[in-house]
CSV table of C-alpha atoms and ligand atoms in Angstrom, one decimal:
chain,number,residue,atom,x,y,z
A,9,MET,CA,9.7,-24.6,0.4
A,10,SER,CA,8.8,-22.3,-1.5
A,11,THR,CA,5.7,-19.5,-1.0
A,12,GLU,CA,3.4,-20.1,-3.6
A,13,TYR,CA,3.1,-15.8,-3.8
A,14,THR,CA,-0.9,-14.1,-4.5
A,15,PHE,CA,-0.5,-11.0,-6.0
A,16,SER,CA,-2.6,-7.7,-5.8
A,17,PHE,CA,-3.1,-4.1,-6.9
A,18,GLY,CA,-5.6,-1.5,-6.9
A,19,PRO,CA,-7.9,-0.4,-10.2
A,20,TRP,CA,-6.8,3.0,-9.8
A,21,ASN,CA,-3.2,1.1,-11.3
A,22,ILE,CA,-4.4,1.2,-14.3
A,23,HIS,CA,-5.2,4.9,-14.9
A,24,GLU,CA,-5.2,7.9,-17.6
A,25,GLY,CA,-1.6,9.0,-16.8
A,26,ALA,CA,-2.7,12.2,-15.8
A,27,ASP,CA,0.0,14.0,-13.7
A,28,PRO,CA,0.1,18.1,-11.8
A,29,PHE,CA,0.9,19.4,-15.0
A,30,GLY,CA,-1.0,18.2,-17.6
A,31,PRO,CA,-4.3,16.1,-18.0
A,32,THR,CA,-4.8,12.1,-19.0
A,33,VAL,CA,-4.0,10.5,-22.1
A,34,ARG,CA,-5.7,7.0,-22.2
A,35,GLU,CA,-9.0,6.6,-22.0
A,36,SER,CA,-10.7,5.5,-19.2
A,37,ILE,CA,-11.5,1.9,-18.5
A,38,ASP,CA,-14.5,1.1,-17.0
A,39,PHE,CA,-14.2,-1.4,-12.9
A,40,ASN,CA,-15.9,-4.2,-14.6
A,41,VAL,CA,-13.1,-4.3,-17.7
A,42,LYS,CA,-10.6,-4.2,-15.2
A,43,LEU,CA,-11.7,-6.9,-13.0
A,44,ALA,CA,-11.5,-8.8,-16.2
A,45,GLU,CA,-7.9,-8.4,-16.5
A,46,TYR,CA,-6.2,-9.3,-13.3
A,47,LYS,CA,-6.4,-13.0,-14.1
A,48,LYS,CA,-4.9,-12.3,-17.5
A,49,LEU,CA,-2.2,-10.5,-15.6
A,50,GLY,CA,-1.9,-13.2,-13.0
A,51,PHE,CA,-3.1,-11.5,-10.3
A,52,ASN,CA,-5.9,-12.7,-7.9
A,53,GLY,CA,-6.3,-10.4,-4.7
A,54,VAL,CA,-8.4,-6.3,-5.1
A,55,GLN,CA,-7.2,-3.5,-3.6
A,56,PHE,CA,-10.3,-1.5,-3.3
A,57,HIS,CA,-10.4,2.3,-1.9
A,58,ASP,CA,-14.0,2.5,-0.3
A,59,ASP,CA,-15.3,4.6,-3.7
A,60,ASP,CA,-13.4,2.2,-6.1
A,61,ALA,CA,-16.1,-0.1,-4.6
A,62,VAL,CA,-18.9,2.3,-4.3
A,63,PRO,CA,-18.3,4.8,-6.4
A,64,ASN,CA,-21.2,7.3,-5.0
A,65,MET,CA,-20.9,6.7,-1.9
A,66,ASN,CA,-21.2,9.9,0.2
A,67,ASP,CA,-25.3,9.9,-1.6
A,68,LEU,CA,-26.2,6.7,-0.6
A,69,THR,CA,-27.3,5.7,3.2
A,70,PRO,CA,-25.6,3.1,4.7
A,71,ASP,CA,-27.8,0.6,4.0
A,72,GLN,CA,-27.5,1.3,0.0
A,73,ILE,CA,-23.8,1.3,0.6
A,74,ILE,CA,-23.7,-1.7,1.7
A,75,THR,CA,-26.2,-3.6,-1.5
A,76,GLU,CA,-23.8,-2.1,-4.0
A,77,ALA,CA,-20.5,-3.5,-2.1
A,78,ALA,CA,-22.6,-7.2,-2.2
A,79,ALA,CA,-22.7,-6.5,-6.2
A,80,VAL,CA,-19.0,-5.4,-5.5
A,81,LYS,CA,-18.2,-9.4,-4.1
A,82,LYS,CA,-20.7,-11.3,-6.5
A,83,LYS,CA,-18.6,-9.7,-9.7
A,84,LEU,CA,-15.1,-11.0,-7.6
A,85,ASP,CA,-16.6,-14.1,-6.7
A,86,ASP,CA,-17.9,-14.7,-10.7
A,87,HIS,CA,-13.5,-13.4,-11.7
A,88,GLY,CA,-12.4,-15.8,-9.0
A,89,LEU,CA,-10.7,-12.6,-7.5
A,90,VAL,CA,-11.0,-12.0,-3.7
A,91,ALA,CA,-10.4,-8.4,-2.1
A,92,GLU,CA,-7.7,-7.8,0.0
A,93,PHE,CA,-8.2,-4.5,1.7
A,94,VAL,CA,-10.3,-1.5,1.8
A,95,ALA,CA,-9.2,2.2,1.8
A,96,PRO,CA,-11.5,5.2,3.5
A,97,ARG,CA,-10.4,7.7,0.6
A,98,LEU,CA,-10.6,10.7,2.4
A,99,TRP,CA,-8.3,12.8,0.3
A,100,GLU,CA,-10.7,14.2,-2.5
A,101,ASP,CA,-13.8,15.4,-0.6
A,102,PRO,CA,-13.6,19.1,0.0
A,103,ARG,CA,-14.4,18.4,4.4
A,104,THR,CA,-10.8,16.7,4.3
A,105,ILE,CA,-8.6,19.7,2.6
A,106,ASP,CA,-7.2,20.2,6.2
A,107,GLY,CA,-6.8,16.3,7.1
A,108,GLY,CA,-9.8,14.1,8.2
A,109,TYR,CA,-9.0,13.2,11.5
A,110,THR,CA,-6.8,15.9,11.8
A,111,SER,CA,-8.8,17.9,10.7
A,112,ASN,CA,-9.1,21.4,12.8
A,113,ASP,CA,-12.4,21.4,12.4
A,114,PRO,CA,-14.5,19.2,14.2
A,115,ALA,CA,-17.6,18.6,11.7
A,116,ASN,CA,-15.2,17.5,8.7
A,117,ARG,CA,-13.3,15.4,11.9
A,118,LYS,CA,-16.9,13.9,12.3
A,119,TYR,CA,-16.9,13.3,8.3
A,120,ALA,CA,-13.6,11.7,8.0
A,121,ILE,CA,-14.8,9.0,10.6
A,122,GLU,CA,-18.2,8.8,9.7
A,123,ARG,CA,-17.2,8.0,6.2
A,124,SER,CA,-14.3,5.0,7.9
A,125,LEU,CA,-17.2,3.6,9.6
A,126,ARG,CA,-18.8,3.2,5.5
A,127,CYS,CA,-15.0,1.8,4.2
A,128,ILE,CA,-15.5,-0.8,7.6
A,129,ASP,CA,-19.2,-1.9,6.0
A,130,ILE,CA,-17.7,-2.4,2.6
A,131,ALA,CA,-14.7,-4.0,3.3
A,132,LYS,CA,-17.0,-6.2,5.3
A,133,ALA,CA,-19.6,-6.6,2.3
A,134,LEU,CA,-16.3,-7.5,0.3
A,135,LYS,CA,-15.5,-10.5,3.0
A,136,THR,CA,-12.2,-8.5,4.1
A,137,ASN,CA,-11.2,-7.6,7.7
A,138,LEU,CA,-8.7,-5.7,6.5
A,139,ILE,CA,-8.7,-1.4,6.2
A,140,VAL,CA,-5.5,0.0,5.0
A,141,PHE,CA,-5.0,3.9,6.1
A,142,TRP,CA,-2.8,5.8,3.8
A,143,LEU,CA,-3.0,9.2,5.3
A,144,ALA,CA,-2.3,11.2,2.9
A,145,ARG,CA,-3.4,15.2,4.2
A,146,GLU,CA,-3.4,13.9,8.1
A,147,GLY,CA,-0.3,16.6,8.3
A,148,THR,CA,0.9,20.3,7.8
A,149,TYR,CA,1.9,22.3,4.8
A,150,ILE,CA,2.8,24.8,7.9
A,151,ARG,CA,4.3,23.6,11.4
A,152,GLU,CA,1.6,26.2,13.2
A,153,ALA,CA,-1.2,24.9,11.0
A,154,LYS,CA,-1.7,21.6,14.0
A,155,ASP,CA,-0.8,20.5,16.8
A,156,SER,CA,1.1,17.9,16.7
A,157,CYS,CA,0.4,16.1,19.6
A,158,ASP,CA,-3.7,16.4,19.6
A,159,ALA,CA,-3.3,15.3,15.8
A,160,VAL,CA,-1.2,12.1,16.2
A,161,LYS,CA,-4.5,11.2,19.7
A,162,ARG,CA,-6.7,12.0,17.9
A,163,ILE,CA,-5.7,9.5,14.5
A,164,ALA,CA,-5.2,6.8,16.9
A,165,GLU,CA,-8.9,8.4,18.4
A,166,ALA,CA,-10.4,7.6,14.7
A,167,ILE,CA,-9.0,4.1,15.0
A,168,ASP,CA,-10.5,3.1,18.7
A,169,THR,CA,-13.7,4.6,17.2
A,170,MET,CA,-13.5,2.0,14.4
A,171,PHE,CA,-12.6,-0.7,16.3
A,172,ASP,CA,-15.1,0.1,18.7
A,173,TYR,CA,-17.5,-0.2,15.5
A,174,ASP,CA,-16.3,-3.9,14.1
A,175,PRO,CA,-14.4,-6.8,16.5
A,176,ASP,CA,-13.1,-8.1,13.5
A,177,ILE,CA,-11.6,-5.5,11.7
A,178,LYS,CA,-7.7,-4.6,11.4
A,179,ILE,CA,-6.0,-1.3,10.4
A,180,ALA,CA,-2.9,-2.0,8.4
A,181,ILE,CA,-0.7,1.9,8.4
A,182,GLU,CA,0.9,2.9,5.1
A,183,PRO,CA,3.5,5.2,5.8
A,184,LYS,CA,4.6,8.0,3.8
A,185,PRO,CA,6.5,11.1,4.8
A,186,ASN,CA,5.0,13.7,2.6
A,187,GLU,CA,3.2,14.6,-0.9
A,188,PRO,CA,0.4,15.6,-0.4
A,189,MET,CA,1.6,17.5,2.4
A,190,ASP,CA,5.0,18.9,3.5
A,191,HIS,CA,4.8,16.6,6.2
A,192,THR,CA,2.8,13.6,7.8
A,193,TYR,CA,2.2,12.3,10.9
A,194,ILE,CA,3.1,9.4,11.0
A,195,PRO,CA,5.8,8.8,8.0
A,196,THR,CA,7.2,5.4,8.7
A,197,THR,CA,7.0,2.0,9.7
A,198,GLY,CA,8.2,3.2,13.4
A,199,HIS,CA,5.7,5.7,13.7
A,200,ALA,CA,2.7,4.0,12.7
A,201,ILE,CA,4.0,0.6,14.8
A,202,ALA,CA,4.3,3.0,17.8
A,203,LEU,CA,0.6,4.9,17.5
A,204,GLY,CA,-0.8,1.3,17.5
A,205,MET,CA,0.3,1.4,21.3
A,206,LEU,CA,-2.2,4.6,21.9
A,207,THR,CA,-4.9,2.7,20.6
A,208,LYS,CA,-7.1,0.5,22.8
A,209,ASP,CA,-5.2,-2.9,20.4
A,210,ALA,CA,-2.4,-2.5,19.3
A,211,SER,CA,-3.1,-6.1,18.5
A,212,ARG,CA,-5.1,-4.9,15.7
A,213,VAL,CA,-3.1,-2.2,14.0
A,214,GLY,CA,-0.4,-3.3,11.7
A,215,ILE,CA,1.5,-1.9,8.3
A,216,ASN,CA,1.7,-1.7,4.6
A,217,ILE,CA,4.8,-0.6,3.8
A,218,GLU,CA,5.2,0.9,-0.2
A,219,SER,CA,8.4,0.5,-1.2
A,220,ALA,CA,8.4,4.6,-2.2
A,221,HIS,CA,7.4,5.9,0.7
A,222,ALA,CA,10.6,4.5,2.6
A,223,ILE,CA,13.1,5.1,-0.1
A,224,LEU,CA,10.8,9.1,0.3
A,225,ALA,CA,11.4,8.1,4.4
A,226,GLY,CA,15.4,8.3,2.7
A,227,LEU,CA,15.1,4.6,4.4
A,228,ASP,CA,15.6,1.6,3.2
A,229,PRO,CA,12.6,-0.3,2.2
A,230,SER,CA,13.7,-4.3,3.5
A,231,ASP,CA,15.3,-3.0,6.4
A,232,GLU,CA,11.6,-1.3,6.9
A,233,MET,CA,9.8,-4.9,6.4
A,234,GLY,CA,12.2,-6.3,8.8
A,235,TYR,CA,11.3,-3.9,11.5
A,236,ALA,CA,7.7,-4.6,10.4
A,237,LEU,CA,8.9,-8.3,10.7
A,238,ALA,CA,10.4,-8.3,14.0
A,239,HIS,CA,6.8,-7.1,14.9
A,240,ASP,CA,4.9,-9.1,13.3
A,241,LYS,CA,3.4,-6.2,11.6
A,242,LEU,CA,3.5,-6.8,8.0
A,243,TRP,CA,0.4,-7.8,6.9
A,244,THR,CA,0.8,-6.0,3.5
A,245,VAL,CA,3.3,-4.3,0.5
A,246,HIS,CA,2.8,-1.9,-2.0
A,247,LEU,CA,5.5,-3.1,-4.2
A,248,ASN,CA,7.2,-0.7,-6.6
A,249,ASP,CA,10.5,1.5,-7.8
A,250,GLN,CA,11.4,5.4,-7.0
A,251,ASN,CA,14.4,7.1,-8.7
A,252,GLY,CA,15.4,9.4,-5.8
A,253,LEU,CA,14.2,12.1,-3.4
A,254,LYS,CA,11.2,14.0,-5.7
A,255,PHE,CA,7.7,13.4,-6.5
A,256,ASP,CA,6.1,9.8,-5.8
A,257,GLN,CA,7.1,8.0,-8.9
A,258,ASP,CA,5.6,4.4,-8.3
A,259,LYS,CA,7.6,3.2,-10.6
A,260,THR,CA,7.9,-0.8,-11.9
A,261,PHE,CA,9.1,-3.0,-9.3
A,262,GLY,CA,13.0,-3.3,-9.2
A,263,SER,CA,13.2,-1.0,-12.6
A,264,VAL,CA,15.3,1.7,-10.5
A,265,ASP,CA,17.3,-0.3,-8.0
A,266,LEU,CA,17.1,-4.0,-8.5
A,267,ARG,CA,19.9,-5.0,-5.4
A,268,ARG,CA,16.9,-3.0,-3.6
A,269,ALA,CA,14.1,-4.9,-4.8
A,270,PHE,CA,16.2,-8.2,-4.8
A,271,ASN,CA,16.9,-7.5,-0.8
A,272,GLN,CA,13.2,-6.5,0.0
A,273,VAL,CA,12.3,-10.1,-1.7
A,274,ARG,CA,14.8,-11.6,0.0
A,275,ILE,CA,13.3,-10.6,3.3
A,276,LEU,CA,10.6,-11.7,2.4
A,277,GLU,CA,11.0,-15.1,1.8
A,278,LYS,CA,13.4,-15.4,5.0
A,279,TYR,CA,10.5,-14.7,7.0
A,280,GLY,CA,7.6,-16.7,5.0
A,281,TYR,CA,5.8,-13.4,4.2
A,282,GLY,CA,2.6,-14.6,2.3
A,283,GLN,CA,2.3,-18.5,4.2
A,284,ARG,CA,-0.2,-16.9,6.3
A,285,GLY,CA,-2.4,-15.3,3.1
A,286,GLU,CA,-0.1,-12.0,3.3
A,287,MET,CA,-0.5,-10.6,-0.4
A,288,VAL,CA,2.6,-9.8,-2.6
A,289,GLY,CA,0.8,-6.1,-3.8
A,290,LEU,CA,1.7,-3.7,-5.6
A,291,ASP,CA,1.1,0.3,-6.3
A,292,ILE,CA,2.6,1.1,-9.7
A,293,LYS,CA,1.5,3.9,-12.0
A,294,ALA,CA,2.3,3.2,-16.1
A,295,MET,CA,4.6,6.1,-17.3
A,296,ARG,CA,2.7,8.9,-19.1
A,297,THR,CA,4.0,7.7,-22.4
A,298,GLN,CA,2.5,4.3,-22.4
A,299,PRO,CA,0.1,4.2,-25.6
A,300,ALA,CA,-3.4,3.0,-24.1
A,301,ASP,CA,-3.7,-0.9,-25.2
A,302,ILE,CA,-0.4,-1.6,-23.4
A,303,ALA,CA,-1.0,0.2,-20.1
A,304,THR,CA,-0.8,-2.5,-18.2
A,305,LYS,CA,2.8,-3.5,-18.8
A,306,HIS,CA,3.6,-2.2,-16.0
A,307,LEU,CA,1.5,-4.5,-13.3
A,308,SER,CA,2.7,-8.5,-15.3
A,309,ASN,CA,6.3,-6.6,-15.3
A,310,SER,CA,6.4,-6.1,-11.5
A,311,ARG,CA,5.4,-9.1,-11.1
A,312,GLU,CA,7.3,-11.2,-13.1
A,313,ILE,CA,11.1,-9.0,-11.3
A,314,PHE,CA,9.3,-9.6,-8.0
A,315,LEU,CA,9.3,-13.7,-9.5
A,316,ASN,CA,12.4,-13.8,-11.1
A,317,LEU,CA,13.8,-12.2,-7.8
A,318,ALA,CA,12.8,-14.8,-5.8
A,319,GLU,CA,14.6,-17.3,-8.0
A,320,LYS,CA,17.6,-15.1,-7.2
A,321,VAL,CA,16.8,-15.2,-3.4
A,322,ARG,CA,16.6,-19.0,-4.2
A,323,SER,CA,19.7,-19.6,-6.4
A,324,PHE,CA,21.5,-17.1,-4.0
A,325,ASP,CA,25.0,-19.2,-2.4
A,326,THR,CA,24.3,-18.8,1.3
A,327,ALA,CA,27.5,-21.1,2.6
A,328,ALA,CA,29.3,-18.1,1.0
A,329,GLU,CA,27.7,-15.7,1.9
A,330,ALA,CA,27.5,-17.4,5.7
A,331,GLN,CA,31.9,-17.1,4.9
A,332,LEU,CA,31.9,-14.1,3.8
A,333,ILE,CA,29.9,-12.8,6.6
A,334,ALA,CA,31.8,-14.9,9.0
A,335,ALA,CA,35.5,-13.9,7.8
A,336,ARG,CA,34.1,-9.8,7.7
A,337,ASP,CA,34.7,-9.9,4.3
A,338,TYR,CA,31.8,-7.6,3.1
A,339,GLU,CA,33.6,-6.4,0.2
A,340,GLY,CA,33.6,-9.8,-0.9
A,341,LEU,CA,29.6,-9.8,0.5
A,342,GLU,CA,29.1,-6.9,-2.0
A,343,LEU,CA,30.7,-8.6,-5.5
A,344,LEU,CA,28.9,-12.1,-4.4
A,345,VAL,CA,25.2,-10.6,-4.8
A,346,VAL,CA,26.1,-7.9,-7.6
A,347,ASN,CA,27.6,-10.7,-9.9
A,348,HIS,CA,24.7,-13.2,-8.5
A,349,LEU,CA,22.2,-10.3,-10.0
A,350,MET,CA,24.1,-10.1,-13.3
A,351,GLY,CA,24.2,-13.8,-13.7
A,352,LEU,CA,27.6,-14.5,-12.9
B,420,LIG,C1,-0.3,7.6,-2.3
B,420,LIG,C2,-0.2,5.5,-2.3
B,420,LIG,C3,-2.2,5.6,-2.2
B,420,LIG,C4,-2.2,4.0,-1.5
B,420,LIG,C5,-4.0,4.1,-1.3
B,420,LIG,C6,-4.5,2.4,-0.7
B,420,LIG,C7,-3.0,6.1,-4.1
B,420,LIG,O1,1.0,7.5,-2.4
B,420,LIG,O2,0.4,4.9,-2.2
B,420,LIG,O3,-1.9,5.0,-3.4
B,420,LIG,O4,-1.5,3.3,-1.6
B,420,LIG,O5,-4.4,5.2,-1.5
B,420,LIG,O6,-3.8,2.9,0.3
B,421,LIG,MG1,0.8,3.0,-2.0
């Protein structure tokens, strides 16, 4: 039976176009206006950073944060949307300059953990138990700056504290090998799954695989997905595309390498991804050149490409595929795939 996919993206995916070398080129769009766009673009799920939901959270008491998050939940209900996950944004505050959980300064580590507990409060108010961990600054610019063994243990301890705080939350780690750091401590799916084993409950640690992050690690995203699926750990995805080893591009899904995208959809389809409520999440930036009135096309186009590739997966000649595999004729298999993608 074909999966009816539910798609999600985060409000940061509709953005002003600033990059490290130039200012914004599009007006900011109010969060409420963004929410009204979701359904029109074909999306039902909203991914959150904690401060996407409660922007001024550092200035509020825990109770005030929960009240504000509850108001956001009401807005989601009004739009017929659901929160997919909440991620603690631990990379902008001055206290996280050298990382949060792995900072060398105990006061900064304390801040990171407190902020993560508030992130859980927000997730509960938005009625999701999924926390995503993009460990942005949990790494180093130079090897000597931190102790990598201690750092990994500290991340596991932070997770334990979060698990103690709430018995229902689960954490999907979003591995990324670099940027903003030279190297991060949890660069790949394998690292993330193994990190779970250092926590008090590995069953509560899973994965959010971002295509571009896998590519930046020199890995194939569909193989990373397969690895996570084998461990029953693929709890969400950040689909996008990436043109080689350079800055994290977050390009439209399938726009660089259609076959690589086909293989991601293929493995998701094969293992029934989405049938237990997992969403097809996107993490995509519009090009800086895109005029403001058409700066949401990257989202609807990625969804369209995903659904068209799902059709390509379903219409692939699997009998011919099996024969070619049995004959070890991988040259023949390659042509079969390429011709299929070309519509021949
Ligand atoms: C960075 C990312 C992040 C995360 C997001 C949610 C800003 O490369 O991919 O996007 O996806 O923070 O975890
Ligand atoms: Mg991402």
